[in-house]
Amino acid sequence: MSEKIENLLKEDRKFKPSDVLSSNANATNEWFEKANKDRLDFWKEQALNRITWFKEPTEVLDDSNPPFFKWFKDGELNLSYNCLDRHLETDSDRVAFYWEGEPGDTQVITYRDLYERVCKLSNALKKLNVKKGDRVAIYLGMTPEIVVSMLACARIGAVHSVVFGGFSSEALADRINDAEAKLVITADGAWRRGEIVPLKANVDGSLKLTNYIENVIVVKRTQHEINMEFGRDHWYHELTENEEAVCKPEIMNAEDMLYILYTSGTTAKPKGIVHTQAGYLTGVATTHYEVFDIKENDIYWCAADCGWVTGHSYIVYGPLSNKTTSVMYEGAPNAPDEKRLWSIIEKYKVNIFYTAPTAIRAFMKWGIEHPQAHDLSSLRLLGTVGEPINPEAWVWYHKYIGGEKCAIVDTWWQTETGSIMISPLPGVTSTKPGSACGALPGIESLIIDNEGNPVGKGEGGFLAIKSPWPSMLRTVYGDDQRYIDTYWSQHEGLYFAGDGAKYDEEGYIWLLGRVDDVMNVSGHRISTAEVESALVSHEKVAEAAVIGRKDEITGEAIAAFVSLIGTEKGDENLIKELRQHVSDKIGPIAKPKSIVITPDLPKTRSGKIMRRLLKDISEERKLGDVTTLANADIVSELQNRATQTDDE
Ligand code: PRX
């Protein structure tokens, strides 16, 4: 970590908010003052102002049974109502989404259209026996139906579990089984860089591994031939076309479950992160308003996928509850060419654009001629999320996308936190390239050392959150103990984020990446244990060790070291087979970039695999003393092999 810290400390550029931005900003310094004075009162005010309640809550926080906190616990509301119905009286013709399909087809969806689509699907779900509290899996590409499906679940009180379309049949089945989902909404396929992602075929594969699913709803998108099983599989358009475009929203308690979203932890089994209703909406609506400084007529574009939490919070619930007009794009940023995103910004005159550092690094590699071919002058604010942004990428983003006039918000948060926690406030905070700056109003972050003591300016340690916040996860689905162990057991009363962080001399926060065995590949969280367990499930693999090694574009890349059973010999074909095997088990996002086959893995005398050493070898660092290893000879052999491996 120290090398990183030194690099970051060399970064001393500072960007002050412009006068125009400051004088019109939604959130001012007063927000901090209010929250510092009375944090609970601050959140109460946000909850009452931003949510239309069926029954207003009388209590803000119930902290009688930590870490099982409850927010606004006697309040009643419906999130679909808050995202749709309440806007209709004055704004039914306002555009909710300008949707852009990868092949070039488009849809303009008003709040009225979205409301009607959601009601129709809600009615159809009810007819398929989906009831309040039931879990529904959603496995779709980025078509409007993914938003409609999430909101339809929220409307009838069903719990959605969106599974990213890049996950395999097996990963989908694991998530269906864990949540005991009774219905899955999918599509024939999704478009990705001109190719079809075979969503329905993947669902068919997963249904061989689960008995919970009673019905499958299939959106027609790619129009290719698929298998439809009579009685179980239903076309979305047939199911919804004759439904009524009205459906009464279910009255939900503030603490009823809204969704489960699976994320990687330090073991092979993904965790189902549970979010509930009112606190979550308070968090996402507030942060969407303050961090993106959203204005009545803005065109806003969060270029994430609804399969991840960023899509949940900043494509669906935050923006829609704030009556925002969004752009939504189905496909890859380089389909049909590297100008695609910039042409969309020009076409819709996008004002606010939110993406990941890994995407920015890819844009840098593709060249400035692509953004320069389009008029990006409508942009006012840029955001990043998902991983630390290196100062070079920040400055490039500022110069070539933002035209040196846009504020940049580097937003730190997690699936678990539900909404943004650490970020500059545009108009208030002077930003430094590469720093997420500081905690938002109402959030109390701190950095602690090994003993749990807070560190001061100029020092580093582990990022923690001191007090509960409304949009926090409530538990790990079906596993309260894992919730306690993972997040609340490192230091009494502190939420442990699993990230390293550091304060600079001015108290700005710099995120330094994960401190556990979780990799961050293109902003996607993947656990080393998950990939290792996929590798050892291959018949020829005896043992596997996986690490994340530095990568110029994707932040980290997955590097695997594998030893084979008995006298098995590895060759290029086996390496290909193993990469495919991981892809089949988890999904293409988890394919190792390199696999080194080795007779043995470096181990301590007590038999522990030395992952840190493998990381040093992969990143071609000078190694320290390795003579204490049980099998020191293997190191030089591995050094040779690791540098010879050819990435695909
Ligand atoms: O390591 C941090 C990194 O992403 C992790 C959370 O991943 P996930 O739950 O998939 O959510 C990603 C989108 C919110 C964090 O533990 N991370 C996220 N944002 C940043 C970041 N690291 C540095 N800077 C950020 N802005």
XYZ file of C-alpha atoms and ligand atoms in Angstrom:
674
model
C 0.000 0.000 0.000
C 2.863 2.390 0.748
C 3.939 2.711 -2.890
C 0.426 3.799 -3.805
C 0.318 6.305 -1.004
C 3.542 7.892 -2.176
C 2.202 8.184 -5.713
C -0.953 9.810 -4.524
C 0.853 12.278 -2.367
C 2.564 13.720 -5.421
C -0.843 14.806 -6.699
C -1.403 18.357 -5.525
C -3.583 19.921 -8.216
C -6.813 21.378 -6.899
C -9.916 22.459 -8.808
C -12.218 25.026 -7.255
C -15.921 24.927 -8.126
C -16.865 27.634 -10.611
C -18.876 30.615 -9.390
C -21.798 29.609 -11.593
C -21.858 26.135 -10.125
C -21.533 27.418 -6.573
C -24.242 30.005 -6.826
C -26.773 27.508 -8.218
C -25.785 24.379 -6.340
C -28.517 22.218 -4.829
C -26.461 21.423 -1.758
C -24.547 24.056 0.154
C -22.287 24.150 3.169
C -25.433 24.492 5.260
C -26.148 20.840 4.573
C -22.991 19.876 6.426
C -23.788 22.279 9.237
C -27.278 20.859 9.657
C -26.146 17.256 9.543
C -23.297 17.902 11.963
C -25.656 19.559 14.375
C -28.225 16.769 14.340
C -27.641 13.871 11.979
C -30.967 12.173 12.626
C -32.867 15.381 12.164
C -31.068 15.914 8.860
C -32.163 12.471 7.630
C -35.678 12.962 8.933
C -35.988 16.167 6.946
C -34.718 14.433 3.792
C -37.111 11.518 4.270
C -40.115 13.754 4.798
C -39.257 16.090 1.926
C -38.267 13.547 -0.684
C -40.760 10.755 -0.100
C -44.502 10.795 -0.515
C -45.657 8.651 2.391
C -48.905 6.761 2.793
C -48.164 7.081 6.489
C -45.422 9.338 7.782
C -42.973 7.746 10.214
C -42.883 8.919 13.815
C -39.418 7.527 14.558
C -36.188 8.113 12.626
C -33.776 5.413 13.793
C -34.287 2.360 15.942
C -30.821 1.358 17.117
C -31.929 -0.875 19.973
C -30.546 -4.051 18.384
C -27.304 -3.216 16.567
C -26.224 -3.944 13.878
C -29.854 -4.604 12.880
C -30.824 -0.982 12.507
C -34.264 0.170 11.434
C -35.032 3.468 9.763
C -38.411 5.237 9.717
C -39.826 1.925 10.921
C -43.502 2.779 11.279
C -43.675 4.652 7.959
C -45.640 3.290 5.001
C -44.947 3.939 1.346
C -44.472 2.403 -2.081
C -41.353 3.025 -4.164
C -43.024 2.541 -7.532
C -45.609 5.125 -6.442
C -42.793 7.483 -5.518
C -41.032 6.939 -8.840
C -44.146 7.174 -11.019
C -47.665 7.954 -9.783
C -46.858 11.079 -7.847
C -45.264 12.706 -10.919
C -48.206 12.109 -13.222
C -50.453 14.945 -12.205
C -48.031 17.640 -13.320
C -45.460 15.792 -15.405
C -47.006 12.833 -17.171
C -45.482 13.900 -20.510
C -42.029 14.428 -19.116
C -39.541 11.991 -20.597
C -38.304 9.425 -18.094
C -35.946 7.702 -20.526
C -34.484 8.376 -23.901
C -33.581 4.813 -24.637
C -30.991 3.963 -27.247
C -30.684 0.359 -28.443
C -27.295 -0.900 -29.546
C -28.421 -1.587 -33.134
C -29.699 2.011 -33.387
C -33.392 1.636 -32.541
C -34.732 4.139 -30.006
C -37.640 4.703 -27.643
C -38.842 7.846 -25.920
C -40.587 6.815 -22.712
C -42.566 9.369 -20.742
C -43.475 9.033 -17.097
C -47.021 8.127 -18.208
C -45.707 5.400 -20.539
C -43.486 3.987 -17.836
C -46.333 4.011 -15.337
C -48.592 2.128 -17.721
C -45.949 -0.444 -18.587
C -45.218 -1.019 -14.912
C -48.905 -1.412 -14.063
C -49.462 -3.910 -16.861
C -46.539 -6.058 -15.803
C -47.580 -5.773 -12.150
C -51.002 -7.174 -13.032
C -49.430 -9.950 -15.087
C -47.102 -10.889 -12.218
C -50.023 -11.071 -9.848
C -51.832 -13.434 -12.217
C -48.759 -15.641 -12.160
C -49.202 -15.847 -8.429
C -46.412 -13.471 -7.400
C -47.293 -12.082 -3.997
C -45.906 -9.549 -1.580
C -42.582 -10.803 -0.221
C -41.998 -13.325 -3.054
C -38.609 -13.145 -4.784
C -38.381 -12.510 -8.515
C -35.125 -12.930 -10.441
C -34.489 -10.465 -13.257
C -31.939 -11.504 -15.883
C -32.175 -8.978 -18.669
C -30.049 -6.723 -20.804
C -30.341 -2.963 -20.693
C -33.722 -2.602 -22.338
C -36.547 -0.585 -20.765
C -38.082 -3.829 -19.496
C -35.383 -4.147 -16.849
C -36.540 -0.893 -15.252
C -40.196 -1.840 -15.728
C -39.582 -5.219 -14.082
C -37.855 -3.738 -11.049
C -40.614 -1.178 -10.555
C -43.372 -3.749 -11.095
C -41.882 -5.876 -8.314
C -41.657 -2.830 -6.070
C -45.256 -1.976 -6.918
C -46.697 -5.293 -5.802
C -44.273 -5.745 -2.917
C -42.241 -8.536 -4.504
C -38.494 -8.571 -3.833
C -36.358 -8.293 -6.954
C -33.019 -9.956 -7.391
C -31.404 -8.601 -10.527
C -28.661 -10.842 -11.863
C -26.210 -9.200 -14.252
C -26.645 -10.541 -17.806
C -22.929 -11.395 -17.928
C -23.314 -14.135 -15.325
C -23.497 -17.774 -16.405
C -26.321 -20.296 -15.970
C -24.672 -21.676 -12.896
C -24.186 -18.305 -11.234
C -27.812 -17.473 -12.026
C -28.980 -20.779 -10.557
C -26.954 -20.166 -7.369
C -28.659 -16.816 -6.929
C -32.117 -18.208 -7.695
C -31.581 -20.992 -5.171
C -30.256 -18.708 -2.468
C -33.196 -16.332 -2.814
C -35.713 -19.109 -3.569
C -37.028 -17.000 -6.433
C -40.249 -18.326 -7.951
C -40.215 -16.445 -11.231
C -37.572 -15.146 -13.592
C -37.918 -12.328 -16.098
C -35.506 -12.615 -18.995
C -35.246 -12.001 -22.754
C -34.502 -14.155 -25.772
C -31.136 -12.386 -25.861
C -29.302 -9.122 -25.373
C -27.207 -7.182 -27.869
C -23.576 -6.753 -26.969
C -21.120 -5.448 -29.553
C -23.286 -6.778 -32.364
C -23.449 -10.254 -30.863
C -26.291 -11.951 -29.053
C -25.901 -12.786 -25.363
C -28.129 -15.895 -25.141
C -30.081 -14.954 -22.023
C -32.936 -17.408 -22.440
C -30.610 -20.311 -23.216
C -28.699 -19.423 -20.032
C -31.937 -19.414 -18.072
C -32.778 -22.830 -19.522
C -29.393 -24.053 -18.287
C -29.976 -22.638 -14.836
C -33.423 -24.204 -14.557
C -31.743 -27.607 -14.661
C -30.046 -26.625 -11.410
C -33.003 -25.252 -9.503
C -36.532 -26.310 -8.628
C -37.861 -23.004 -7.393
C -38.876 -21.344 -10.652
C -42.534 -21.735 -11.592
C -42.740 -19.265 -14.457
C -40.407 -17.550 -16.904
C -41.327 -14.288 -18.622
C -39.425 -13.681 -21.847
C -38.954 -10.305 -23.506
C -38.548 -10.471 -27.274
C -35.443 -8.511 -28.130
C -32.951 -10.260 -30.393
C -35.650 -12.279 -32.193
C -33.540 -15.376 -32.629
C -34.920 -18.865 -32.203
C -35.232 -19.951 -28.586
C -36.808 -22.763 -26.673
C -40.181 -21.909 -25.068
C -41.641 -24.475 -22.728
C -45.410 -24.500 -22.784
C -47.024 -23.593 -19.473
C -43.781 -22.363 -17.926
C -42.413 -19.821 -20.404
C -44.476 -16.801 -21.390
C -43.753 -14.031 -23.879
C -43.682 -10.709 -22.082
C -45.625 -8.918 -24.831
C -48.392 -11.503 -24.918
C -48.685 -11.576 -21.179
C -48.917 -7.817 -20.740
C -50.737 -6.566 -23.826
C -54.251 -7.070 -22.497
C -53.549 -6.166 -18.915
C -55.028 -3.058 -17.415
C -52.711 -0.054 -17.309
C -53.682 0.596 -13.718
C -52.549 -1.332 -10.657
C -52.937 -0.229 -7.092
C -49.546 0.014 -5.368
C -49.101 -2.256 -2.377
C -48.723 -0.472 0.938
C -45.242 -1.328 2.176
C -43.723 -0.900 5.572
C -40.524 1.162 5.610
C -38.484 -1.882 6.592
C -40.031 -4.410 4.184
C -37.485 -5.866 1.817
C -37.120 -4.065 -1.522
C -34.389 -6.062 -3.187
C -31.551 -8.523 -2.888
C -28.406 -7.909 -4.893
C -25.604 -10.442 -4.846
C -22.031 -9.331 -4.478
C -18.730 -11.079 -3.998
C -17.168 -11.479 -0.607
C -14.086 -13.251 0.602
C -15.572 -16.729 0.250
C -16.759 -18.515 -2.862
C -20.423 -17.990 -2.001
C -21.778 -14.578 -3.065
C -23.638 -12.571 -0.464
C -27.237 -11.498 -1.012
C -27.192 -7.893 0.109
C -30.605 -6.893 1.419
C -32.021 -3.407 0.991
C -35.313 -2.187 2.361
C -37.717 0.540 1.307
C -37.743 3.926 2.980
C -34.161 4.326 4.159
C -32.899 3.209 0.763
C -35.103 5.673 -1.094
C -34.112 8.465 1.278
C -30.445 7.722 0.614
C -30.613 7.452 -3.151
C -32.978 10.385 -3.684
C -30.948 12.677 -1.426
C -27.562 11.786 -2.880
C -28.824 11.882 -6.451
C -30.043 15.409 -5.801
C -26.982 16.695 -3.963
C -24.095 14.910 -5.699
C -25.358 15.234 -9.274
C -26.780 18.679 -8.578
C -29.744 17.638 -10.653
C -31.969 20.394 -12.071
C -35.499 20.326 -13.437
C -34.513 20.254 -17.122
C -31.310 18.296 -16.982
C -30.594 15.343 -19.196
C -28.817 12.840 -17.032
C -26.966 9.721 -18.031
C -25.692 7.056 -15.692
C -23.904 4.697 -18.063
C -23.985 1.711 -15.703
C -25.872 -1.571 -15.967
C -28.973 -2.251 -13.891
C -27.345 -5.558 -12.961
C -25.144 -3.663 -10.499
C -26.033 -1.423 -7.606
C -25.125 1.712 -9.557
C -27.984 0.949 -11.935
C -30.391 0.227 -9.079
C -29.650 3.463 -7.252
C -28.726 5.909 -10.014
C -30.638 4.703 -13.077
C -33.826 3.527 -11.395
C -34.736 4.610 -7.876
C -32.814 7.878 -7.361
C -33.455 9.559 -10.718
C -37.059 8.397 -11.098
C -38.056 9.492 -7.624
C -36.479 12.861 -8.469
C -38.487 13.036 -11.724
C -35.322 13.116 -13.799
C -35.028 12.685 -17.551
C -32.385 10.043 -18.226
C -30.621 8.551 -21.166
C -30.356 4.778 -21.115
C -28.111 2.874 -23.515
C -28.289 -0.819 -24.224
C -24.918 -1.780 -25.562
C -21.157 -1.559 -25.594
C -19.357 1.793 -25.673
C -17.562 0.821 -28.885
C -20.515 -0.462 -30.873
C -20.497 0.139 -33.747
C -17.409 2.270 -33.056
C -15.610 4.217 -30.345
C -17.652 7.341 -30.974
C -20.913 5.839 -29.801
C -21.131 7.368 -26.321
C -20.079 10.799 -27.528
C -22.635 10.721 -30.319
C -25.325 9.930 -27.740
C -24.211 12.842 -25.548
C -24.400 15.166 -28.534
C -27.749 13.784 -29.709
C -29.555 14.182 -26.384
C -27.513 17.150 -25.125
C -26.583 15.296 -21.980
C -25.713 17.550 -19.009
C -24.582 14.986 -16.455
C -22.585 11.863 -17.254
C -21.617 9.127 -14.763
C -19.267 6.267 -15.627
C -16.419 4.109 -14.280
C -12.664 4.788 -14.305
C -12.083 1.597 -16.276
C -14.250 3.022 -19.060
C -12.345 6.307 -18.936
C -9.037 4.474 -19.283
C -10.433 2.647 -22.314
C -11.531 6.005 -23.821
C -7.998 7.304 -23.278
C -6.582 4.333 -25.109
C -9.012 4.693 -28.008
C -7.883 8.287 -28.563
C -9.157 11.823 -28.285
C -10.297 11.928 -31.905
C -13.483 10.104 -30.864
C -14.827 12.574 -28.285
C -13.486 15.436 -30.397
C -15.686 14.369 -33.296
C -18.752 15.355 -31.265
C -20.152 18.421 -29.555
C -19.959 17.690 -25.833
C -20.566 21.277 -24.748
C -23.885 20.396 -23.084
C -22.009 18.592 -20.288
C -21.935 20.323 -16.918
C -21.024 17.606 -14.467
C -19.097 14.345 -14.684
C -19.024 11.484 -12.238
C -17.005 8.337 -11.608
C -17.649 5.253 -9.528
C -16.488 1.724 -8.883
C -12.760 1.954 -8.289
C -10.060 4.456 -7.500
C -9.498 6.815 -10.402
C -5.879 7.507 -11.196
C -5.124 11.242 -11.420
C -4.120 10.918 -15.107
C -7.524 9.496 -16.018
C -9.260 12.173 -13.932
C -7.370 14.950 -15.705
C -8.035 13.401 -19.119
C -11.763 13.155 -18.304
C -11.756 16.763 -17.154
C -9.964 18.009 -20.249
C -11.304 15.953 -23.133
C -14.819 15.104 -21.991
C -15.527 17.988 -19.647
C -13.873 20.664 -21.792
C -12.140 21.899 -18.614
C -15.389 23.386 -17.383
C -17.205 20.487 -15.719
C -17.124 19.567 -12.071
C -16.083 15.971 -11.439
C -17.544 13.925 -8.623
C -15.516 10.836 -7.698
C -18.103 8.891 -5.725
C -17.154 6.135 -3.280
C -19.798 3.692 -2.165
C -20.696 -0.010 -2.286
C -23.543 -2.407 -2.969
C -23.811 -2.555 0.805
C -24.023 1.188 1.375
C -26.877 1.569 -1.134
C -26.002 5.148 -1.967
C -22.995 7.419 -2.327
C -21.086 7.951 0.930
C -17.899 9.812 0.054
C -17.817 12.365 -2.733
C -17.218 16.004 -3.406
C -20.304 18.193 -3.511
C -20.278 20.182 -6.742
C -20.377 23.833 -5.934
C -18.997 23.289 -2.448
C -15.891 21.107 -2.560
C -12.609 21.959 -4.246
C -11.604 18.682 -5.881
C -8.256 16.948 -6.237
C -7.762 14.491 -9.112
C -7.881 10.993 -7.657
C -9.463 11.862 -4.319
C -13.085 11.137 -3.419
C -12.673 14.111 -1.039
C -14.895 13.583 2.010
C -18.018 12.049 3.501
C -21.373 13.501 2.496
C -23.650 15.310 4.951
C -25.171 12.786 7.367
C -22.383 10.220 6.834
C -19.671 9.735 9.433
C -16.664 8.036 7.904
C -13.339 7.450 9.558
C -10.072 5.724 8.866
C -8.797 3.373 11.538
C -5.592 1.516 12.250
C -5.248 -2.183 13.101
C -6.416 -1.573 16.650
C -9.462 0.364 15.570
C -8.095 3.762 16.564
C -8.907 6.653 14.257
C -5.885 7.902 12.320
C -5.216 11.548 11.611
C -4.243 13.697 8.635
C -1.442 12.311 6.543
C -2.117 8.769 7.770
C -3.673 5.665 6.262
C -5.594 2.602 7.386
C -8.987 0.953 6.935
C -12.101 2.815 5.922
C -14.977 2.507 8.389
C -18.344 4.155 8.982
C -19.169 5.242 12.478
C -22.929 5.473 12.638
C -25.755 3.830 10.730
C -27.147 5.578 7.649
C -30.576 5.184 6.024
C -29.632 3.290 2.827
C -27.334 0.784 4.551
C -27.757 -2.939 3.925
C -29.943 -4.574 6.547
C -28.430 -8.049 6.421
C -27.067 -10.762 4.159
C -30.075 -12.649 2.864
C -30.694 -15.695 5.029
C -27.441 -15.232 6.928
C -27.531 -12.662 9.732
C -24.325 -14.091 11.172
C -22.405 -13.428 7.960
C -23.705 -9.856 8.073
C -22.344 -9.440 11.595
C -19.054 -11.203 10.875
C -18.264 -9.446 7.618
C -19.181 -5.891 8.431
C -19.492 -5.353 12.171
C -16.960 -7.606 13.863
C -13.601 -6.006 13.125
C -14.082 -3.185 15.595
C -16.914 -2.680 18.026
C -19.684 -0.501 16.659
C -17.992 0.302 13.328
C -19.043 -0.686 9.829
C -15.968 -2.142 8.131
C -15.956 -1.350 4.411
C -13.086 -3.623 3.360
C -11.234 -0.744 1.655
C -7.911 0.829 2.462
C -7.877 4.629 2.609
C -5.713 7.541 3.563
C -6.074 11.167 4.595
C -3.763 13.680 3.005
C -2.429 16.636 4.947
C -5.638 18.558 4.315
C -7.862 15.704 5.425
C -8.988 14.686 1.915
C -9.786 10.970 1.596
C -7.914 8.858 -0.948
C -9.247 5.338 -1.543
C -6.563 2.709 -1.965
C -8.461 -0.404 -3.061
C -9.681 -3.520 -1.272
C -7.861 -4.872 1.721
C -9.485 -8.302 1.520
C -9.429 -11.044 -1.091
C -11.783 -9.234 -3.401
C -10.563 -8.136 -6.823
C -11.886 -5.124 -8.654
C -11.851 -5.879 -12.364
C -13.316 -3.110 -14.519
C -15.180 -1.940 -11.441
C -16.704 -5.400 -10.905
C -16.183 -7.108 -7.614
C -14.978 -10.670 -7.942
C -13.633 -12.734 -5.083
C -10.413 -14.679 -5.506
C -12.071 -17.587 -3.674
C -14.920 -17.705 -6.186
C -12.542 -18.050 -9.139
C -10.342 -20.532 -7.275
C -13.317 -22.679 -6.476
C -14.403 -22.600 -10.136
C -10.901 -23.670 -11.210
C -10.603 -26.564 -8.776
C -13.985 -27.849 -9.882
C -12.281 -28.745 -13.187
C -11.384 -32.427 -13.218
C -7.714 -31.851 -14.019
C -7.039 -29.164 -11.417
C -5.609 -30.055 -8.031
C -5.041 -26.628 -6.590
C -5.487 -23.028 -7.660
C -4.478 -19.621 -6.391
C -5.936 -16.456 -7.842
C -4.805 -12.893 -7.430
C -5.662 -9.526 -8.920
C -2.678 -8.008 -10.680
C -2.413 -4.393 -11.788
C -3.824 -3.676 -15.227
C -3.628 -0.445 -17.148
C -7.220 -0.526 -18.388
C -9.254 -2.737 -16.092
C -7.589 -1.641 -12.836
C -6.943 -5.216 -11.853
C -6.766 -8.327 -14.021
C -7.358 -11.866 -12.823
C -4.192 -13.955 -12.728
C -4.474 -17.629 -11.854
C -1.850 -20.167 -10.842
C -2.893 -23.762 -11.153
C -1.361 -27.105 -10.308
C -2.729 -30.227 -11.947
C -3.773 -33.601 -10.649
C -1.224 -36.448 -10.778
C 0.718 -36.630 -13.979
C -1.560 -34.335 -15.985
C 0.388 -32.029 -18.258
C -0.788 -28.562 -19.090
C -0.624 -26.920 -22.483
C -2.177 -23.986 -24.322
C -5.349 -25.967 -24.972
C -5.848 -26.766 -21.331
C -5.341 -23.109 -20.424
C -8.051 -22.175 -22.919
C -10.291 -24.881 -21.511
C -9.774 -23.631 -17.966
C -10.570 -20.046 -18.889
C -13.760 -21.247 -20.558
C -14.545 -23.393 -17.541
C -14.441 -20.348 -15.253
C -16.604 -18.464 -17.707
C -19.159 -21.284 -17.666
C -19.120 -21.440 -13.890
C -19.312 -17.736 -13.106
C -19.546 -15.741 -16.316
C -17.213 -14.111 -18.849
C -16.378 -11.288 -16.421
C -14.510 -13.755 -14.205
C -12.326 -15.331 -16.930
C -8.703 -15.179 -15.777
C -6.595 -13.003 -18.027
C -3.649 -15.304 -17.513
C -3.248 -18.826 -16.181
C 0.108 -20.241 -15.202
C 0.331 -23.994 -14.827
C 2.841 -24.965 -12.205
C 3.905 -28.202 -10.529
C 3.387 -26.565 -7.153
C 2.217 -23.337 -5.532
C 4.490 -21.381 -3.193
C 3.496 -22.215 0.376
C 4.521 -21.337 3.888
C 5.736 -24.167 6.042
C 2.281 -24.352 7.575
C 0.854 -24.946 4.108
C -0.676 -21.541 3.374
C -0.507 -20.409 -0.233
C 1.531 -17.203 -0.498
C -0.803 -15.077 -2.592
C 1.153 -11.926 -1.896
C 4.220 -13.524 -3.422
C 2.244 -14.547 -6.486
C 1.117 -10.950 -6.822
C 4.706 -9.748 -6.670
C 5.695 -12.300 -9.288
C 2.806 -11.288 -11.567
C 3.596 -7.614 -11.277
C 7.272 -8.375 -11.811
C 8.364 -6.859 -8.513
C 11.631 -7.664 -6.840
C 11.024 -10.429 -4.332
C 12.176 -10.406 -0.752
C 13.570 -13.385 1.093
C 11.718 -16.512 0.038
C 13.874 -19.056 1.791
C 11.300 -19.568 4.543
C 8.920 -21.102 2.030
C 8.302 -24.817 2.201
C 9.109 -25.059 -1.505
C 11.397 -22.132 -2.314
C 12.562 -23.651 -5.615
C 9.201 -23.109 -7.197
C 9.598 -19.338 -7.092
C 12.161 -18.901 -9.838
C 10.299 -21.350 -12.028
C 7.104 -19.378 -11.521
C 8.875 -16.133 -12.346
C 9.830 -17.610 -15.707
C 6.416 -19.011 -16.430
C 4.468 -15.918 -15.366
C 6.366 -13.665 -17.748
C 6.001 -16.152 -20.590
C 2.222 -16.394 -20.335
C 0.436 -14.846 -23.186
C -2.786 -13.007 -22.390
C -5.711 -13.585 -24.646
O -13.349 -0.989 -3.348
C -14.375 -0.043 -3.448
C -14.701 0.197 -4.899
O -15.765 -0.675 -5.210
C -16.163 -1.419 -4.060
C -17.652 -1.610 -4.070
O -17.999 -2.373 -5.167
P -19.528 -2.627 -5.511
O -20.229 -3.085 -4.307
O -19.550 -3.512 -6.699
O -20.106 -1.227 -5.873
C -19.547 -0.501 -6.930
C -20.415 0.702 -7.220
C -20.828 1.480 -6.063
C -15.678 -0.582 -2.902
O -15.513 -1.357 -1.739
N -15.102 1.581 -5.163
C -16.327 2.036 -5.458
N -16.291 3.364 -5.723
C -15.018 3.764 -5.573
C -14.260 2.628 -5.209
N -12.935 2.711 -4.968
C -12.363 3.922 -5.074
N -13.023 5.043 -5.435
C -14.341 5.014 -5.702
N -14.966 6.120 -6.079
